[in-house]
Amino acid sequence: MTRVQTTYLDDDALDLSGADAAPARVIEIGEITAGIAVPERGGVRFFSSERRFDGLDGTLFRTVEQAARAARERDRQPRLRAV
């Protein structure tokens, strides 16, 4: 299950230069917090909070839903284990 939660940042944390300020959104995959989607001009920027989602870190998505879908797909990929 993917859950997207709203997180409010103070006004200084986002500089949207007059754009309608939307809240940052936390993206959770099951019990894992994948990262946060921060609105900016042109979409939302994903910042990972879990190592397995670092490949998406800094990516600009058009919508929060696209960021959540990419995180779900990343979570489904097999993980390499050290032996």
PDB file of N, CA and C in Angstrom:
ATOM      1  N   MET A   1       0.836  -1.172   0.000  1.00  0.00           N
ATOM      2  CA  MET A   1       0.000   0.000   0.000  1.00  0.00           C
ATOM      3  C   MET A   1       0.885   1.242   0.000  1.00  0.00           C
ATOM      4  N   THR A   2       0.536   2.200  -0.826  1.00  0.00           N
ATOM      5  CA  THR A   2       1.246   3.470  -0.859  1.00  0.00           C
ATOM      6  C   THR A   2       0.378   4.520  -0.199  1.00  0.00           C
ATOM      7  N   ARG A   3       0.986   5.276   0.689  1.00  0.00           N
ATOM      8  CA  ARG A   3       0.247   6.326   1.373  1.00  0.00           C
ATOM      9  C   ARG A   3       0.996   7.629   1.145  1.00  0.00           C
ATOM     10  N   VAL A   4       0.243   8.680   0.832  1.00  0.00           N
ATOM     11  CA  VAL A   4       0.831  10.003   0.652  1.00  0.00           C
ATOM     12  C   VAL A   4       0.226  10.899   1.713  1.00  0.00           C
ATOM     13  N   GLN A   5       1.074  11.484   2.561  1.00  0.00           N
ATOM     14  CA  GLN A   5       0.599  12.347   3.623  1.00  0.00           C
ATOM     15  C   GLN A   5       1.052  13.772   3.373  1.00  0.00           C
ATOM     16  N   THR A   6       0.230  14.713   3.824  1.00  0.00           N
ATOM     17  CA  THR A   6       0.564  16.124   3.699  1.00  0.00           C
ATOM     18  C   THR A   6       1.424  16.543   4.872  1.00  0.00           C
ATOM     19  N   THR A   7       2.492  17.272   4.577  1.00  0.00           N
ATOM     20  CA  THR A   7       3.367  17.822   5.595  1.00  0.00           C
ATOM     21  C   THR A   7       3.502  19.305   5.324  1.00  0.00           C
ATOM     22  N   TYR A   8       3.268  20.111   6.332  1.00  0.00           N
ATOM     23  CA  TYR A   8       3.358  21.556   6.154  1.00  0.00           C
ATOM     24  C   TYR A   8       4.723  22.051   6.598  1.00  0.00           C
ATOM     25  N   LEU A   9       5.375  22.791   5.729  1.00  0.00           N
ATOM     26  CA  LEU A   9       6.655  23.410   6.028  1.00  0.00           C
ATOM     27  C   LEU A   9       6.409  24.894   6.258  1.00  0.00           C
ATOM     28  N   ASP A  10       7.320  25.548   6.979  1.00  0.00           N
ATOM     29  CA  ASP A  10       7.132  26.986   7.140  1.00  0.00           C
ATOM     30  C   ASP A  10       7.352  27.677   5.799  1.00  0.00           C
ATOM     31  N   ASP A  11       6.842  28.874   5.688  1.00  0.00           N
ATOM     32  CA  ASP A  11       6.848  29.589   4.407  1.00  0.00           C
ATOM     33  C   ASP A  11       8.247  29.817   3.851  1.00  0.00           C
ATOM     34  N   ASP A  12       9.253  29.924   4.716  1.00  0.00           N
ATOM     35  CA  ASP A  12      10.610  30.159   4.245  1.00  0.00           C
ATOM     36  C   ASP A  12      11.231  28.912   3.621  1.00  0.00           C
ATOM     37  N   ALA A  13      10.678  27.743   3.894  1.00  0.00           N
ATOM     38  CA  ALA A  13      11.244  26.500   3.374  1.00  0.00           C
ATOM     39  C   ALA A  13      10.971  26.335   1.884  1.00  0.00           C
ATOM     40  N   LEU A  14       9.918  26.961   1.397  1.00  0.00           N
ATOM     41  CA  LEU A  14       9.578  26.862  -0.019  1.00  0.00           C
ATOM     42  C   LEU A  14       9.647  28.239  -0.648  1.00  0.00           C
ATOM     43  N   ASP A  15      10.336  28.369  -1.749  1.00  0.00           N
ATOM     44  CA  ASP A  15      10.364  29.628  -2.483  1.00  0.00           C
ATOM     45  C   ASP A  15       9.743  29.368  -3.842  1.00  0.00           C
ATOM     46  N   LEU A  16       8.449  29.584  -3.917  1.00  0.00           N
ATOM     47  CA  LEU A  16       7.751  29.343  -5.172  1.00  0.00           C
ATOM     48  C   LEU A  16       7.516  30.645  -5.929  1.00  0.00           C
ATOM     49  N   SER A  17       8.090  31.729  -5.447  1.00  0.00           N
ATOM     50  CA  SER A  17       8.045  33.026  -6.110  1.00  0.00           C
ATOM     51  C   SER A  17       6.641  33.400  -6.580  1.00  0.00           C
ATOM     52  N   GLY A  18       5.717  33.405  -5.645  1.00  0.00           N
ATOM     53  CA  GLY A  18       4.369  33.851  -5.955  1.00  0.00           C
ATOM     54  C   GLY A  18       3.428  32.753  -6.403  1.00  0.00           C
ATOM     55  N   ALA A  19       3.915  31.563  -6.665  1.00  0.00           N
ATOM     56  CA  ALA A  19       3.026  30.471  -7.066  1.00  0.00           C
ATOM     57  C   ALA A  19       2.197  30.047  -5.863  1.00  0.00           C
ATOM     58  N   ASP A  20       1.045  29.459  -6.124  1.00  0.00           N
ATOM     59  CA  ASP A  20       0.234  28.952  -5.026  1.00  0.00           C
ATOM     60  C   ASP A  20       1.032  27.890  -4.293  1.00  0.00           C
ATOM     61  N   ALA A  21       1.291  28.140  -3.014  1.00  0.00           N
ATOM     62  CA  ALA A  21       2.119  27.226  -2.226  1.00  0.00           C
ATOM     63  C   ALA A  21       1.309  25.982  -1.876  1.00  0.00           C
ATOM     64  N   ALA A  22       1.780  24.855  -2.345  1.00  0.00           N
ATOM     65  CA  ALA A  22       1.166  23.573  -2.001  1.00  0.00           C
ATOM     66  C   ALA A  22       2.033  22.941  -0.923  1.00  0.00           C
ATOM     67  N   PRO A  23       1.445  22.107  -0.080  1.00  0.00           N
ATOM     68  CA  PRO A  23       2.244  21.483   0.982  1.00  0.00           C
ATOM     69  C   PRO A  23       3.145  20.383   0.440  1.00  0.00           C
ATOM     70  N   ALA A  24       4.230  20.139   1.146  1.00  0.00           N
ATOM     71  CA  ALA A  24       5.088  18.991   0.832  1.00  0.00           C
ATOM     72  C   ALA A  24       4.309  17.734   1.203  1.00  0.00           C
ATOM     73  N   ARG A  25       4.605  16.622   0.531  1.00  0.00           N
ATOM     74  CA  ARG A  25       3.884  15.377   0.780  1.00  0.00           C
ATOM     75  C   ARG A  25       4.871  14.268   1.102  1.00  0.00           C
ATOM     76  N   VAL A  26       4.591  13.523   2.153  1.00  0.00           N
ATOM     77  CA  VAL A  26       5.396  12.365   2.527  1.00  0.00           C
ATOM     78  C   VAL A  26       4.866  11.166   1.762  1.00  0.00           C
ATOM     79  N   ILE A  27       5.768  10.386   1.155  1.00  0.00           N
ATOM     80  CA  ILE A  27       5.369   9.195   0.399  1.00  0.00           C
ATOM     81  C   ILE A  27       5.819   7.973   1.179  1.00  0.00           C
ATOM     82  N   GLU A  28       4.854   7.141   1.542  1.00  0.00           N
ATOM     83  CA  GLU A  28       5.137   5.918   2.280  1.00  0.00           C
ATOM     84  C   GLU A  28       4.764   4.716   1.429  1.00  0.00           C
ATOM     85  N   ILE A  29       5.632   3.722   1.424  1.00  0.00           N
ATOM     86  CA  ILE A  29       5.379   2.458   0.737  1.00  0.00           C
ATOM     87  C   ILE A  29       5.265   1.412   1.846  1.00  0.00           C
ATOM     88  N   GLY A  30       4.044   0.970   2.102  1.00  0.00           N
ATOM     89  CA  GLY A  30       3.826   0.075   3.240  1.00  0.00           C
ATOM     90  C   GLY A  30       4.181   0.800   4.522  1.00  0.00           C
ATOM     91  N   GLU A  31       5.086   0.231   5.288  1.00  0.00           N
ATOM     92  CA  GLU A  31       5.517   0.816   6.549  1.00  0.00           C
ATOM     93  C   GLU A  31       6.774   1.664   6.409  1.00  0.00           C
ATOM     94  N   ILE A  32       7.265   1.838   5.174  1.00  0.00           N
ATOM     95  CA  ILE A  32       8.531   2.529   4.931  1.00  0.00           C
ATOM     96  C   ILE A  32       8.267   3.924   4.374  1.00  0.00           C
ATOM     97  N   THR A  33       8.911   4.923   4.962  1.00  0.00           N
ATOM     98  CA  THR A  33       8.846   6.271   4.415  1.00  0.00           C
ATOM     99  C   THR A  33       9.879   6.363   3.302  1.00  0.00           C
ATOM    100  N   ALA A  34       9.380   6.433   2.073  1.00  0.00           N
ATOM    101  CA  ALA A  34      10.267   6.473   0.901  1.00  0.00           C
ATOM    102  C   ALA A  34      10.936   7.829   0.769  1.00  0.00           C
ATOM    103  N   GLY A  35      10.183   8.883   1.027  1.00  0.00           N
ATOM    104  CA  GLY A  35      10.735  10.216   0.894  1.00  0.00           C
ATOM    105  C   GLY A  35       9.654  11.265   0.964  1.00  0.00           C
ATOM    106  N   ILE A  36      10.020  12.447   0.523  1.00  0.00           N
ATOM    107  CA  ILE A  36       9.102  13.580   0.548  1.00  0.00           C
ATOM    108  C   ILE A  36       9.076  14.211  -0.842  1.00  0.00           C
ATOM    109  N   ALA A  37       7.897  14.634  -1.255  1.00  0.00           N
ATOM    110  CA  ALA A  37       7.720  15.322  -2.538  1.00  0.00           C
ATOM    111  C   ALA A  37       7.460  16.790  -2.234  1.00  0.00           C
ATOM    112  N   VAL A  38       8.386  17.638  -2.637  1.00  0.00           N
ATOM    113  CA  VAL A  38       8.315  19.065  -2.339  1.00  0.00           C
ATOM    114  C   VAL A  38       7.916  19.817  -3.606  1.00  0.00           C
ATOM    115  N   PRO A  39       6.826  20.577  -3.531  1.00  0.00           N
ATOM    116  CA  PRO A  39       6.387  21.301  -4.722  1.00  0.00           C
ATOM    117  C   PRO A  39       7.385  22.362  -5.153  1.00  0.00           C
ATOM    118  N   GLU A  40       7.544  22.470  -6.441  1.00  0.00           N
ATOM    119  CA  GLU A  40       8.317  23.559  -7.035  1.00  0.00           C
ATOM    120  C   GLU A  40       7.742  23.818  -8.413  1.00  0.00           C
ATOM    121  N   ARG A  41       8.190  24.864  -9.016  1.00  0.00           N
ATOM    122  CA  ARG A  41       7.664  25.219 -10.333  1.00  0.00           C
ATOM    123  C   ARG A  41       7.848  24.036 -11.289  1.00  0.00           C
ATOM    124  N   GLY A  42       6.777  23.606 -11.902  1.00  0.00           N
ATOM    125  CA  GLY A  42       6.849  22.518 -12.867  1.00  0.00           C
ATOM    126  C   GLY A  42       6.546  21.147 -12.296  1.00  0.00           C
ATOM    127  N   GLY A  43       6.310  21.034 -10.995  1.00  0.00           N
ATOM    128  CA  GLY A  43       5.972  19.738 -10.415  1.00  0.00           C
ATOM    129  C   GLY A  43       6.388  19.599  -8.966  1.00  0.00           C
ATOM    130  N   VAL A  44       6.858  18.404  -8.626  1.00  0.00           N
ATOM    131  CA  VAL A  44       7.329  18.132  -7.272  1.00  0.00           C
ATOM    132  C   VAL A  44       8.696  17.467  -7.360  1.00  0.00           C
ATOM    133  N   ARG A  45       9.585  17.843  -6.466  1.00  0.00           N
ATOM    134  CA  ARG A  45      10.911  17.246  -6.415  1.00  0.00           C
ATOM    135  C   ARG A  45      10.918  16.226  -5.293  1.00  0.00           C
ATOM    136  N   PHE A  46      11.414  15.009  -5.602  1.00  0.00           N
ATOM    137  CA  PHE A  46      11.457  13.907  -4.636  1.00  0.00           C
ATOM    138  C   PHE A  46      12.788  13.921  -3.898  1.00  0.00           C
ATOM    139  N   PHE A  47      12.724  13.816  -2.579  1.00  0.00           N
ATOM    140  CA  PHE A  47      13.910  13.686  -1.739  1.00  0.00           C
ATOM    141  C   PHE A  47      13.761  12.392  -0.950  1.00  0.00           C
ATOM    142  N   SER A  48      14.687  11.474  -1.144  1.00  0.00           N
ATOM    143  CA  SER A  48      14.570  10.161  -0.503  1.00  0.00           C
ATOM    144  C   SER A  48      14.907  10.243   0.977  1.00  0.00           C
ATOM    145  N   SER A  49      14.282   9.345   1.729  1.00  0.00           N
ATOM    146  CA  SER A  49      14.585   9.244   3.154  1.00  0.00           C
ATOM    147  C   SER A  49      14.996   7.821   3.521  1.00  0.00           C
ATOM    148  N   GLU A  50      15.110   6.974   2.526  1.00  0.00           N
ATOM    149  CA  GLU A  50      15.484   5.573   2.714  1.00  0.00           C
ATOM    150  C   GLU A  50      16.445   5.227   1.586  1.00  0.00           C
ATOM    151  N   ARG A  51      17.504   4.543   1.905  1.00  0.00           N
ATOM    152  CA  ARG A  51      18.577   4.262   0.940  1.00  0.00           C
ATOM    153  C   ARG A  51      18.081   3.642  -0.368  1.00  0.00           C
ATOM    154  N   ARG A  52      17.115   2.735  -0.291  1.00  0.00           N
ATOM    155  CA  ARG A  52      16.668   2.059  -1.523  1.00  0.00           C
ATOM    156  C   ARG A  52      15.999   2.997  -2.518  1.00  0.00           C
ATOM    157  N   PHE A  53      15.614   4.205  -2.078  1.00  0.00           N
ATOM    158  CA  PHE A  53      14.981   5.174  -2.967  1.00  0.00           C
ATOM    159  C   PHE A  53      15.938   6.284  -3.394  1.00  0.00           C
ATOM    160  N   ASP A  54      17.228   6.151  -3.053  1.00  0.00           N
ATOM    161  CA  ASP A  54      18.209   7.177  -3.389  1.00  0.00           C
ATOM    162  C   ASP A  54      18.340   7.401  -4.892  1.00  0.00           C
ATOM    163  N   GLY A  55      18.032   6.416  -5.694  1.00  0.00           N
ATOM    164  CA  GLY A  55      18.096   6.582  -7.147  1.00  0.00           C
ATOM    165  C   GLY A  55      17.073   7.581  -7.670  1.00  0.00           C
ATOM    166  N   LEU A  56      16.046   7.868  -6.888  1.00  0.00           N
ATOM    167  CA  LEU A  56      15.027   8.843  -7.280  1.00  0.00           C
ATOM    168  C   LEU A  56      15.296  10.215  -6.688  1.00  0.00           C
ATOM    169  N   ASP A  57      16.273  10.299  -5.789  1.00  0.00           N
ATOM    170  CA  ASP A  57      16.542  11.534  -5.063  1.00  0.00           C
ATOM    171  C   ASP A  57      16.846  12.681  -6.025  1.00  0.00           C
ATOM    172  N   GLY A  58      16.134  13.780  -5.861  1.00  0.00           N
ATOM    173  CA  GLY A  58      16.344  14.963  -6.692  1.00  0.00           C
ATOM    174  C   GLY A  58      15.556  14.968  -7.986  1.00  0.00           C
ATOM    175  N   THR A  59      14.834  13.897  -8.277  1.00  0.00           N
ATOM    176  CA  THR A  59      14.066  13.815  -9.521  1.00  0.00           C
ATOM    177  C   THR A  59      12.844  14.722  -9.455  1.00  0.00           C
ATOM    178  N   LEU A  60      12.585  15.433 -10.542  1.00  0.00           N
ATOM    179  CA  LEU A  60      11.399  16.278 -10.646  1.00  0.00           C
ATOM    180  C   LEU A  60      10.299  15.486 -11.349  1.00  0.00           C
ATOM    181  N   PHE A  61       9.161  15.352 -10.684  1.00  0.00           N
ATOM    182  CA  PHE A  61       7.990  14.672 -11.249  1.00  0.00           C
ATOM    183  C   PHE A  61       6.895  15.706 -11.478  1.00  0.00           C
ATOM    184  N   ARG A  62       6.020  15.430 -12.421  1.00  0.00           N
ATOM    185  CA  ARG A  62       4.924  16.364 -12.672  1.00  0.00           C
ATOM    186  C   ARG A  62       3.914  16.384 -11.537  1.00  0.00           C
ATOM    187  N   THR A  63       3.669  15.213 -10.930  1.00  0.00           N
ATOM    188  CA  THR A  63       2.671  15.126  -9.860  1.00  0.00           C
ATOM    189  C   THR A  63       3.193  14.264  -8.714  1.00  0.00           C
ATOM    190  N   VAL A  64       2.555  14.398  -7.567  1.00  0.00           N
ATOM    191  CA  VAL A  64       2.880  13.550  -6.416  1.00  0.00           C
ATOM    192  C   VAL A  64       2.583  12.093  -6.756  1.00  0.00           C
ATOM    193  N   GLU A  65       1.519  11.865  -7.494  1.00  0.00           N
ATOM    194  CA  GLU A  65       1.148  10.500  -7.866  1.00  0.00           C
ATOM    195  C   GLU A  65       2.237   9.837  -8.709  1.00  0.00           C
ATOM    196  N   GLN A  66       2.859  10.588  -9.619  1.00  0.00           N
ATOM    197  CA  GLN A  66       3.952  10.032 -10.415  1.00  0.00           C
ATOM    198  C   GLN A  66       5.150   9.703  -9.535  1.00  0.00           C
ATOM    199  N   ALA A  67       5.440  10.546  -8.568  1.00  0.00           N
ATOM    200  CA  ALA A  67       6.542  10.282  -7.638  1.00  0.00           C
ATOM    201  C   ALA A  67       6.254   9.027  -6.811  1.00  0.00           C
ATOM    202  N   ALA A  68       5.019   8.880  -6.350  1.00  0.00           N
ATOM    203  CA  ALA A  68       4.644   7.708  -5.565  1.00  0.00           C
ATOM    204  C   ALA A  68       4.723   6.437  -6.415  1.00  0.00           C
ATOM    205  N   ARG A  69       4.306   6.517  -7.667  1.00  0.00           N
ATOM    206  CA  ARG A  69       4.372   5.361  -8.568  1.00  0.00           C
ATOM    207  C   ARG A  69       5.825   4.943  -8.797  1.00  0.00           C
ATOM    208  N   ALA A  70       6.696   5.914  -8.999  1.00  0.00           N
ATOM    209  CA  ALA A  70       8.120   5.613  -9.198  1.00  0.00           C
ATOM    210  C   ALA A  70       8.717   4.970  -7.944  1.00  0.00           C
ATOM    211  N   ALA A  71       8.309   5.434  -6.774  1.00  0.00           N
ATOM    212  CA  ALA A  71       8.801   4.847  -5.520  1.00  0.00           C
ATOM    213  C   ALA A  71       8.311   3.411  -5.372  1.00  0.00           C
ATOM    214  N   ARG A  72       7.050   3.157  -5.730  1.00  0.00           N
ATOM    215  CA  ARG A  72       6.514   1.781  -5.669  1.00  0.00           C
ATOM    216  C   ARG A  72       7.299   0.867  -6.595  1.00  0.00           C
ATOM    217  N   GLU A  73       7.551   1.336  -7.820  1.00  0.00           N
ATOM    218  CA  GLU A  73       8.305   0.527  -8.786  1.00  0.00           C
ATOM    219  C   GLU A  73       9.717   0.263  -8.281  1.00  0.00           C
ATOM    220  N   ARG A  74      10.344   1.264  -7.687  1.00  0.00           N
ATOM    221  CA  ARG A  74      11.697   1.102  -7.141  1.00  0.00           C
ATOM    222  C   ARG A  74      11.684   0.078  -6.006  1.00  0.00           C
ATOM    223  N   ASP A  75      10.633   0.085  -5.207  1.00  0.00           N
ATOM    224  CA  ASP A  75      10.530  -0.840  -4.081  1.00  0.00           C
ATOM    225  C   ASP A  75      10.358  -2.285  -4.554  1.00  0.00           C
ATOM    226  N   ARG A  76       9.757  -2.472  -5.727  1.00  0.00           N
ATOM    227  CA  ARG A  76       9.537  -3.826  -6.265  1.00  0.00           C
ATOM    228  C   ARG A  76      10.801  -4.438  -6.856  1.00  0.00           C
ATOM    229  N   GLN A  77      11.792  -3.608  -7.175  1.00  0.00           N
ATOM    230  CA  GLN A  77      13.025  -4.121  -7.783  1.00  0.00           C
ATOM    231  C   GLN A  77      13.787  -4.959  -6.764  1.00  0.00           C
ATOM    232  N   PRO A  78      14.348  -6.073  -7.218  1.00  0.00           N
ATOM    233  CA  PRO A  78      15.117  -6.915  -6.299  1.00  0.00           C
ATOM    234  C   PRO A  78      16.331  -6.166  -5.754  1.00  0.00           C
ATOM    235  N   ARG A  79      16.609  -6.408  -4.497  1.00  0.00           N
ATOM    236  CA  ARG A  79      17.749  -5.766  -3.848  1.00  0.00           C
ATOM    237  C   ARG A  79      18.930  -6.708  -3.854  1.00  0.00           C
ATOM    238  N   LEU A  80      20.106  -6.162  -4.095  1.00  0.00           N
ATOM    239  CA  LEU A  80      21.332  -6.967  -4.026  1.00  0.00           C
ATOM    240  C   LEU A  80      21.763  -7.085  -2.569  1.00  0.00           C
ATOM    241  N   ARG A  81      22.193  -8.248  -2.196  1.00  0.00           N
ATOM    242  CA  ARG A  81      22.668  -8.469  -0.831  1.00  0.00           C
ATOM    243  C   ARG A  81      24.147  -8.788  -0.846  1.00  0.00           C
ATOM    244  N   ALA A  82      24.840  -8.244   0.119  1.00  0.00           N
ATOM    245  CA  ALA A  82      26.267  -8.548   0.257  1.00  0.00           C
ATOM    246  C   ALA A  82      26.424  -9.957   0.790  1.00  0.00           C
ATOM    247  N   VAL A  83      27.406 -10.669   0.286  1.00  0.00           N
ATOM    248  CA  VAL A  83      27.651 -12.041   0.767  1.00  0.00           C
ATOM    249  C   VAL A  83      28.994 -12.146   1.451  1.00  0.00           C
TER     250      VAL A  83
END
